[in-house]
mmCIF file of C-alpha atoms in Angstrom:
data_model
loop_
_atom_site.group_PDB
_atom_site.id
_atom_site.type_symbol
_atom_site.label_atom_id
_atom_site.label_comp_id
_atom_site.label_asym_id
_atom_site.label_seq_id
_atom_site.Cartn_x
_atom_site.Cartn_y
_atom_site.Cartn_z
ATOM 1 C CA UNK A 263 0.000 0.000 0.000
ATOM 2 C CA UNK A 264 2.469 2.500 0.777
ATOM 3 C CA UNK A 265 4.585 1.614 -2.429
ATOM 4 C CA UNK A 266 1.543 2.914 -4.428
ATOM 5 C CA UNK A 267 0.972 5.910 -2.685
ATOM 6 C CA UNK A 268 4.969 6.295 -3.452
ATOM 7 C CA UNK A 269 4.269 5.704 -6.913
ATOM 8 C CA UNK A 270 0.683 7.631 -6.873
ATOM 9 C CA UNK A 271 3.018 10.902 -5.533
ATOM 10 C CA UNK A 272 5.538 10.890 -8.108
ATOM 11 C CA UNK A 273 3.247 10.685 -10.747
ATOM 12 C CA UNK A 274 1.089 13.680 -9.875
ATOM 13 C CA UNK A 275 4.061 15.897 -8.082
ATOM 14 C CA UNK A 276 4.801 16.661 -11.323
ATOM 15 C CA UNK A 277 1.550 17.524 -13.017
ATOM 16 C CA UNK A 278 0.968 19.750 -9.567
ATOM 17 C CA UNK A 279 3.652 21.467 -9.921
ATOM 18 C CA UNK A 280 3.238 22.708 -13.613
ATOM 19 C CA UNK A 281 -0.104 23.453 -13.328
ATOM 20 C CA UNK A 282 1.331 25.877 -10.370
ATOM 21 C CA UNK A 283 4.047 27.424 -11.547
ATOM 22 C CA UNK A 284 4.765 30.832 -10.595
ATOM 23 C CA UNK A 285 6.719 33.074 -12.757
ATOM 24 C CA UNK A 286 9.193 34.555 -10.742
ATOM 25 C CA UNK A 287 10.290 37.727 -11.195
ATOM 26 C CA UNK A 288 14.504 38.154 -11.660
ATOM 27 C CA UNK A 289 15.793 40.743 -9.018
ATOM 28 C CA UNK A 290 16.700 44.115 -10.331
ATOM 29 C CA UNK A 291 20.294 44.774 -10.074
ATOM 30 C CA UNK A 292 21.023 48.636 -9.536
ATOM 31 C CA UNK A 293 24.461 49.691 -10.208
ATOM 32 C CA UNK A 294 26.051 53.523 -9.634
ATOM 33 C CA UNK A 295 29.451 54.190 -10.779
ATOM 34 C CA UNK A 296 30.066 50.650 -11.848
ATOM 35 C CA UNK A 297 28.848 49.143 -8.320
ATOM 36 C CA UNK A 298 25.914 47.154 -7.087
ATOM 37 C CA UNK A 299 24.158 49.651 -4.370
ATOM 38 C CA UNK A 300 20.628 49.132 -2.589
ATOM 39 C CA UNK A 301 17.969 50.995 -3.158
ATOM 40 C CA UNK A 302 17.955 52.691 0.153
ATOM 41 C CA UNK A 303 21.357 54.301 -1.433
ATOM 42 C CA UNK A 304 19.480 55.450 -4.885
ATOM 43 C CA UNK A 305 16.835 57.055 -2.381
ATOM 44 C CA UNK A 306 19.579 58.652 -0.538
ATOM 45 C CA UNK A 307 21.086 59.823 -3.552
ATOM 46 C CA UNK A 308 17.489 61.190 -5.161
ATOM 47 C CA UNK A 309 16.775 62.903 -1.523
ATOM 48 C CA UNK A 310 19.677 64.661 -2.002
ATOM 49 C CA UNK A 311 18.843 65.708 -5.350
ATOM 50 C CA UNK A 312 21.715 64.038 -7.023
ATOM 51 C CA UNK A 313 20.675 61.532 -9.376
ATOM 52 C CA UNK A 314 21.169 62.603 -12.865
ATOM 53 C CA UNK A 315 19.493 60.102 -14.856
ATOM 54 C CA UNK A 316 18.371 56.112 -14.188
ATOM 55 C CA UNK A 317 18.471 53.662 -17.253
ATOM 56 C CA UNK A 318 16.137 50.081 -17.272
ATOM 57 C CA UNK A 319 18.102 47.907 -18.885
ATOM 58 C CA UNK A 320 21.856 47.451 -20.852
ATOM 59 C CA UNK A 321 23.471 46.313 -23.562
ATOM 60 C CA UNK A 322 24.575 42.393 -23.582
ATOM 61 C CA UNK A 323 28.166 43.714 -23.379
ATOM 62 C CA UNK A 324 28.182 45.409 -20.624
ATOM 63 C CA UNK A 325 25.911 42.825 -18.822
ATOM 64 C CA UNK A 326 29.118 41.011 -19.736
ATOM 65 C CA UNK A 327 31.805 42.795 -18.580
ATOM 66 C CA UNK A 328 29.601 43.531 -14.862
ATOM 67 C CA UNK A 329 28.956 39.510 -14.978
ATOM 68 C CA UNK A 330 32.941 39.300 -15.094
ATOM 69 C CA UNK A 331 32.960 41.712 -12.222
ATOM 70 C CA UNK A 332 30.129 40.200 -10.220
ATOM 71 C CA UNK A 333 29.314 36.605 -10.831
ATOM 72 C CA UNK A 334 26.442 35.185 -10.425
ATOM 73 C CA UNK A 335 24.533 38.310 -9.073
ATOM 74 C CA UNK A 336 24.404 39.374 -12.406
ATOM 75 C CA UNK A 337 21.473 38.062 -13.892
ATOM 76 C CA UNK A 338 19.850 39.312 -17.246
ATOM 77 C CA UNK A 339 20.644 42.408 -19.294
ATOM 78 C CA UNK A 340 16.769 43.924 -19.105
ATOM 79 C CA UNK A 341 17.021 43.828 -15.089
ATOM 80 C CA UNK A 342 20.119 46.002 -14.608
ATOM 81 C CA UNK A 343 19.420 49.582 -13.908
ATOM 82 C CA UNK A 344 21.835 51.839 -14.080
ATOM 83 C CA UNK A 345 22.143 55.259 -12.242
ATOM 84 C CA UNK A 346 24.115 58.048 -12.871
ATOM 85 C CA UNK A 347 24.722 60.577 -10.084
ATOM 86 C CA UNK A 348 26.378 63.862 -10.001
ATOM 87 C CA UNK A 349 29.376 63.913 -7.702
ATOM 88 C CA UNK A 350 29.358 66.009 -4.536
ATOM 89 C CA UNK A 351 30.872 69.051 -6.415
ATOM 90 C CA UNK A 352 28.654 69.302 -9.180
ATOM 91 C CA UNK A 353 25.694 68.770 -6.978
ATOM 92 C CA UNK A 354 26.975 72.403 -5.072
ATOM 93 C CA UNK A 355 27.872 73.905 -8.476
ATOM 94 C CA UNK A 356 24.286 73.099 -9.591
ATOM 95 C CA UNK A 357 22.735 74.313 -6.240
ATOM 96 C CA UNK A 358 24.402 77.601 -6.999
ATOM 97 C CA UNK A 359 23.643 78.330 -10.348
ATOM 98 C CA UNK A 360 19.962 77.820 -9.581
ATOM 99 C CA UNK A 361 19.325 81.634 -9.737
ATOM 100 C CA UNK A 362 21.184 82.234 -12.804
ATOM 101 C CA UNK A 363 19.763 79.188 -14.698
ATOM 102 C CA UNK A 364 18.311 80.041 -17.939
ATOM 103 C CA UNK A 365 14.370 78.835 -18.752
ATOM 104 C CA UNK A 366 14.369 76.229 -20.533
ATOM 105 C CA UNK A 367 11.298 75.594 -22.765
ATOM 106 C CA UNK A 368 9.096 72.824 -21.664
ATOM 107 C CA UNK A 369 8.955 69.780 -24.798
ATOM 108 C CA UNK A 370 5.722 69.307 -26.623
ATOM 109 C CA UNK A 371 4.191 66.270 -25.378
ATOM 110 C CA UNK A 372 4.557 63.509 -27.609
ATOM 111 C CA UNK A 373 1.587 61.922 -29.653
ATOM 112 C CA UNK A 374 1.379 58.419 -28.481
ATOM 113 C CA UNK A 375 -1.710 56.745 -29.852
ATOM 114 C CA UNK A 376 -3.358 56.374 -33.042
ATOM 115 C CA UNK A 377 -6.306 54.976 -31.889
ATOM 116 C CA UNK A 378 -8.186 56.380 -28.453
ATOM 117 C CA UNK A 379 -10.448 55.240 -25.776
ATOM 118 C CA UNK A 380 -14.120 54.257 -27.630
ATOM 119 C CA UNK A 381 -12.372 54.136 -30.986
ATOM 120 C CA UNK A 382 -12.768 50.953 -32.857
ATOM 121 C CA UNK A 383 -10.147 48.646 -33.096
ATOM 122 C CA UNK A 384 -7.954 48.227 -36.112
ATOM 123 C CA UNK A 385 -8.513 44.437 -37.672
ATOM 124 C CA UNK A 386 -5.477 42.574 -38.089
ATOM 125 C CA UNK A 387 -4.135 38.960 -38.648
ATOM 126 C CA UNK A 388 -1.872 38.564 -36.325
ATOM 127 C CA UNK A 389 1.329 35.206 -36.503
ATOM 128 C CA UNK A 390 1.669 33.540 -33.597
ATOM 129 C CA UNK A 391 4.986 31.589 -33.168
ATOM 130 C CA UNK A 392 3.415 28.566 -33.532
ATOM 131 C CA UNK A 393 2.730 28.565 -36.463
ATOM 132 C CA UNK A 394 -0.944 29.521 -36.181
ATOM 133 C CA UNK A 395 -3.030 32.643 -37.271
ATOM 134 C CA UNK A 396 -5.395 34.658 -35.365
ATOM 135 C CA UNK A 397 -7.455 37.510 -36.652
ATOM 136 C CA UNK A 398 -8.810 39.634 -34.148
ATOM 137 C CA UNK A 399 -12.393 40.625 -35.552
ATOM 138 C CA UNK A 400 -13.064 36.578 -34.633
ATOM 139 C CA UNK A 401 -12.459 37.157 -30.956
ATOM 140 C CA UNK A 402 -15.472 39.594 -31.123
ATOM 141 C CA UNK A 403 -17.456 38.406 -27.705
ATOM 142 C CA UNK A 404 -13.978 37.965 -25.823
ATOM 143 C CA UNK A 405 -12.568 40.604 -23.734
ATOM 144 C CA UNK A 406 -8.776 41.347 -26.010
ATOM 145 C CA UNK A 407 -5.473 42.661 -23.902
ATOM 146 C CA UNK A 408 -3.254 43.607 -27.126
ATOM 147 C CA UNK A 409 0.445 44.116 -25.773
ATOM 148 C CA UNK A 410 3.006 45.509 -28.138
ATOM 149 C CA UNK A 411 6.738 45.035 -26.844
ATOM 150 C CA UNK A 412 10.148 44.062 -27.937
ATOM 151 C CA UNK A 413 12.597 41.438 -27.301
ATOM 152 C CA UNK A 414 15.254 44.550 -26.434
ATOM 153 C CA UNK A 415 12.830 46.709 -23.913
ATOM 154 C CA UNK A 416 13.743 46.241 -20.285
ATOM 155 C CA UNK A 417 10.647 47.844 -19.052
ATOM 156 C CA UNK A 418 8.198 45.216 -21.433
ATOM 157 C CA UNK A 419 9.912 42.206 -20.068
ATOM 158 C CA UNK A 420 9.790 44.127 -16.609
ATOM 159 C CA UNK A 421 6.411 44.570 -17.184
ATOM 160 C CA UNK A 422 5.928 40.622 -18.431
ATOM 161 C CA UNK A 423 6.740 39.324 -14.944
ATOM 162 C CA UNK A 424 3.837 40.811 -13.715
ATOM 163 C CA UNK A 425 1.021 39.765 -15.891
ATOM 164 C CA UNK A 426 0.601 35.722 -14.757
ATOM 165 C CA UNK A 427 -0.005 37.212 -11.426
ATOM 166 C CA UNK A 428 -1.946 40.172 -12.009
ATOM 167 C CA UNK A 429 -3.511 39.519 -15.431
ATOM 168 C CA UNK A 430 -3.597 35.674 -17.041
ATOM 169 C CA UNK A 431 -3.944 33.659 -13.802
ATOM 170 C CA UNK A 432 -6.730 35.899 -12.646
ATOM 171 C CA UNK A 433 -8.777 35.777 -16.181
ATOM 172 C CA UNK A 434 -7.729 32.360 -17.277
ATOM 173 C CA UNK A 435 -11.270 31.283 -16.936
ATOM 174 C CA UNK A 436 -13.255 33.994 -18.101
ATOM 175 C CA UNK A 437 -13.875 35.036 -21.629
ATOM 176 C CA UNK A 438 -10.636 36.656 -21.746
ATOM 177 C CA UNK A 439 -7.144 36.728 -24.080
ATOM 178 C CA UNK A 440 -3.908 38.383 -23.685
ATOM 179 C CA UNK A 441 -2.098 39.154 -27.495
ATOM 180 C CA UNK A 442 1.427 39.778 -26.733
ATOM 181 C CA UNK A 443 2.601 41.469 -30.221
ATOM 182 C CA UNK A 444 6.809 42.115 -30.655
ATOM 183 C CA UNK A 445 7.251 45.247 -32.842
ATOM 184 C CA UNK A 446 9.767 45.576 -35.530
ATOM 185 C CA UNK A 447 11.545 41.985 -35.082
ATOM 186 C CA UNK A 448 12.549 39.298 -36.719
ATOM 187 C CA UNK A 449 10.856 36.284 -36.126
ATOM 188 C CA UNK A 450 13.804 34.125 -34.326
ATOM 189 C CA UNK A 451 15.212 36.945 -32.314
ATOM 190 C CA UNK A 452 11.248 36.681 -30.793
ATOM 191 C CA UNK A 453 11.395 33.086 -30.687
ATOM 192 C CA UNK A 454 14.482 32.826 -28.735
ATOM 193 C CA UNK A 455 13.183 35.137 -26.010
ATOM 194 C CA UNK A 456 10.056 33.915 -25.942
ATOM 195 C CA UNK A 457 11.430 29.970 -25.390
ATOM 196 C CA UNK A 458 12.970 31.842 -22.332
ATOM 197 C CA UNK A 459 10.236 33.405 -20.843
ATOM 198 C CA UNK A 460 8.287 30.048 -21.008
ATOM 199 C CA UNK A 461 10.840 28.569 -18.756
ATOM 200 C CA UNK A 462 10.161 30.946 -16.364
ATOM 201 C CA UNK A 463 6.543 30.785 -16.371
ATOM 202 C CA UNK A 464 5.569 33.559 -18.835
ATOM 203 C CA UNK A 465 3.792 31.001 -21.526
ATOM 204 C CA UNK A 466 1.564 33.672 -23.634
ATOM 205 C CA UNK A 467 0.167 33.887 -26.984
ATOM 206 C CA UNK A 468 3.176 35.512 -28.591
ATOM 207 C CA UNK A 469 2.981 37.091 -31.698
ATOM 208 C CA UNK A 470 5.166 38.949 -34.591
ATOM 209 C CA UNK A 471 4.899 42.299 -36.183
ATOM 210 C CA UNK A 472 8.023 42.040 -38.158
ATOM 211 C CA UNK A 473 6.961 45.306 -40.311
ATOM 212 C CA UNK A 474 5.373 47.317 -37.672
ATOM 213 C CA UNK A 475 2.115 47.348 -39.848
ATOM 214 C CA UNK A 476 -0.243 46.670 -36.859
ATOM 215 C CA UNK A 477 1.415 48.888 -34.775
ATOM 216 C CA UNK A 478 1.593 51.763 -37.800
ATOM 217 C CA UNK A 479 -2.324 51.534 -36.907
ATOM 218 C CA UNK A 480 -2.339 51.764 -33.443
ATOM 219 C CA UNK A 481 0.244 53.908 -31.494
ATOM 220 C CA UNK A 482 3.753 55.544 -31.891
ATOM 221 C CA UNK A 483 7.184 56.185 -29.533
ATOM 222 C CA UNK A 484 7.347 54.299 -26.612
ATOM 223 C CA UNK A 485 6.722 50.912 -25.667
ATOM 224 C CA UNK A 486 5.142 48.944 -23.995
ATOM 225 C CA UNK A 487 1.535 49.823 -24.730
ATOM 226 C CA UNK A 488 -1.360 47.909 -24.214
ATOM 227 C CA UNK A 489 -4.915 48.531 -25.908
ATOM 228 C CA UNK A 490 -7.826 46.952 -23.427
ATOM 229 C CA UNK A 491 -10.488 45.843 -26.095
ATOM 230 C CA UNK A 492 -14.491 45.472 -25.737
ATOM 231 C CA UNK A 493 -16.421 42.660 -26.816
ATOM 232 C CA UNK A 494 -17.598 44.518 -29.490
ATOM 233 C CA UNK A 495 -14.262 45.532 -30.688
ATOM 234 C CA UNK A 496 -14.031 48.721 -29.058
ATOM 235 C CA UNK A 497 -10.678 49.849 -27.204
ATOM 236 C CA UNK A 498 -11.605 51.113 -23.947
ATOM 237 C CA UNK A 499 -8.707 51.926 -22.127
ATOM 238 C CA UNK A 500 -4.810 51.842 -22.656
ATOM 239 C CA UNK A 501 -1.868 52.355 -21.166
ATOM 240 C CA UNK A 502 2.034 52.914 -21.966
ATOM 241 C CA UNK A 503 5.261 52.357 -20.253
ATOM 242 C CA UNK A 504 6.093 49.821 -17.377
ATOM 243 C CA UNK A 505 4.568 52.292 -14.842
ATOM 244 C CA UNK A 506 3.119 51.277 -11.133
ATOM 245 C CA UNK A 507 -0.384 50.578 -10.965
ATOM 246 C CA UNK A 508 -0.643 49.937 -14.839
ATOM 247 C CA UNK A 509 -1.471 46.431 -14.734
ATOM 248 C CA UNK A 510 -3.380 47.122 -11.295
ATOM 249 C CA UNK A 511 -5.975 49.076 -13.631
ATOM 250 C CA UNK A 512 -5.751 46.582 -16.275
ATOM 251 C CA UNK A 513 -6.995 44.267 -14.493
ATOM 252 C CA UNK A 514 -9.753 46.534 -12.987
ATOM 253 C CA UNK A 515 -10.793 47.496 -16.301
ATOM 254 C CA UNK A 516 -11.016 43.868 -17.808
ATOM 255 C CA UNK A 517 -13.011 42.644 -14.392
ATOM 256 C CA UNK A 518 -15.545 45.345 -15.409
ATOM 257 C CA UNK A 519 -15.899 44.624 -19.160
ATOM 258 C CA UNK A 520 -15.873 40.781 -18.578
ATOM 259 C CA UNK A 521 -19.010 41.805 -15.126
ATOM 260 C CA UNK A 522 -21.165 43.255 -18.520
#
């Protein structure tokens, strides 16, 4: 009796686990002046008014040369953030040239979207990377998450992380899908990250938009950007960059479309 309770174990462990697998989110490494620092030290740089800019994200060679540096606590490229500060003497040089600062003029805000809240989503067929096709006008009764990002973005893959917990897991049930759509890639580049991200739990329906032609009809600059879409088609709510509370609303908004 107990051998086959052994043997019944071992051959559901497995299945248990999969079925409740967790993506888990890589640390982000923060480095300043080529050094790993907490984040209680970027705060204490910011509260100072030091910091001079922060970057999500580097290129593969210098993930290399800091991996040389520190091992094993470097993990991937997209997860470093880098922070530049100004040293102790230009931080009193800028305090004091506060008065005579020139006025700079303020940017014009960037256009981001092409299509807006209660506008009518633009059809497309999109290529998943198995092979399949799916055209989005045939989802019509399903609630649609379109994501656009890129293999190269720190803040979509940041962002990626985030969306078994707060967004697939939650909806899995419901009449709900979640399009992620690379922008402007080749289709192995997207196939070799997304192989990746399924190891660690981030198994979506991942798509390619090698010539940008569905995302010519839906949005410019910056991604990521996600288009909430209706039932009926109809985009009613968005949202851009890998800011806090994004997803938080996303999922708000899809609770209340898939309540209807």
């Amino acid at each position: 009796m107990k051998k086959l309770i052994c043997f019944t174990l071992l051959l559901i462990t497995p299945f248990f686990y999969a079925q409740n697998k967790v993506a888990k989110k890589p640390e982000t490494v923060i480095i300043i002046n080529n050094e790993i620092v907490t984040m209680a030290q970027v705060e204490k740089y910011a509260q100072e008014g030091r910091i001079k800019s922060m970057n999500k994200g580097v290129t593969e060679e210098e993930r290399n040369k800091l991996a040389e540096k520190y091992g094993d606590k470097i993990g991937d490229r997209e997860f470093i953030t880098v922070v530049e500060v100004f040293t102790e003497q230009e931080s009193l040089g800028k305090k004091s040239n506060v008065v005579d600062a020139p006025k700079r003029e303020i940017p014009k805000k960037t256009e981001e979207y092409l299509l807006n809240i209660n506008d009518t989503a633009k059809d497309f067929t999109l290529k998943l990377l198995d092979g399949k096709t799916i055209k989005l006008s045939d989802l019509k009764g399903k609630v649609v998450l379109v994501n656009f990002w890129a293999t190269w973005c720190a803040p979509c893959l940041q962002e990626f992380y985030d969306v078994p917990a707060k967004i697939t897991e939650p909806f899995k049930n419901d009449n709900f899908i979640f399009l992620a759509i690379s922008s402007g890639e080749a289709e192995n580049l997207v196939v070799k990250k997304a192989t990746k991200l399924k190891k660690d739990g981030l198994d979506f329906n991942y798509g390619i938009d090698p010539d940008k032609k569905i995302w010519n009809d839906y949005a410019t600059n910056s991604i990521p950007k996600n288009f909430l879409i209706d039932q009926n088609g109809v985009i009613k709510f968005a949202t851009t960059g890998n800011v806090e509370g994004n997803l938080d609303n996303l999922a708000a908004e899809i609770k209340k479309l898939l309540s209807k």
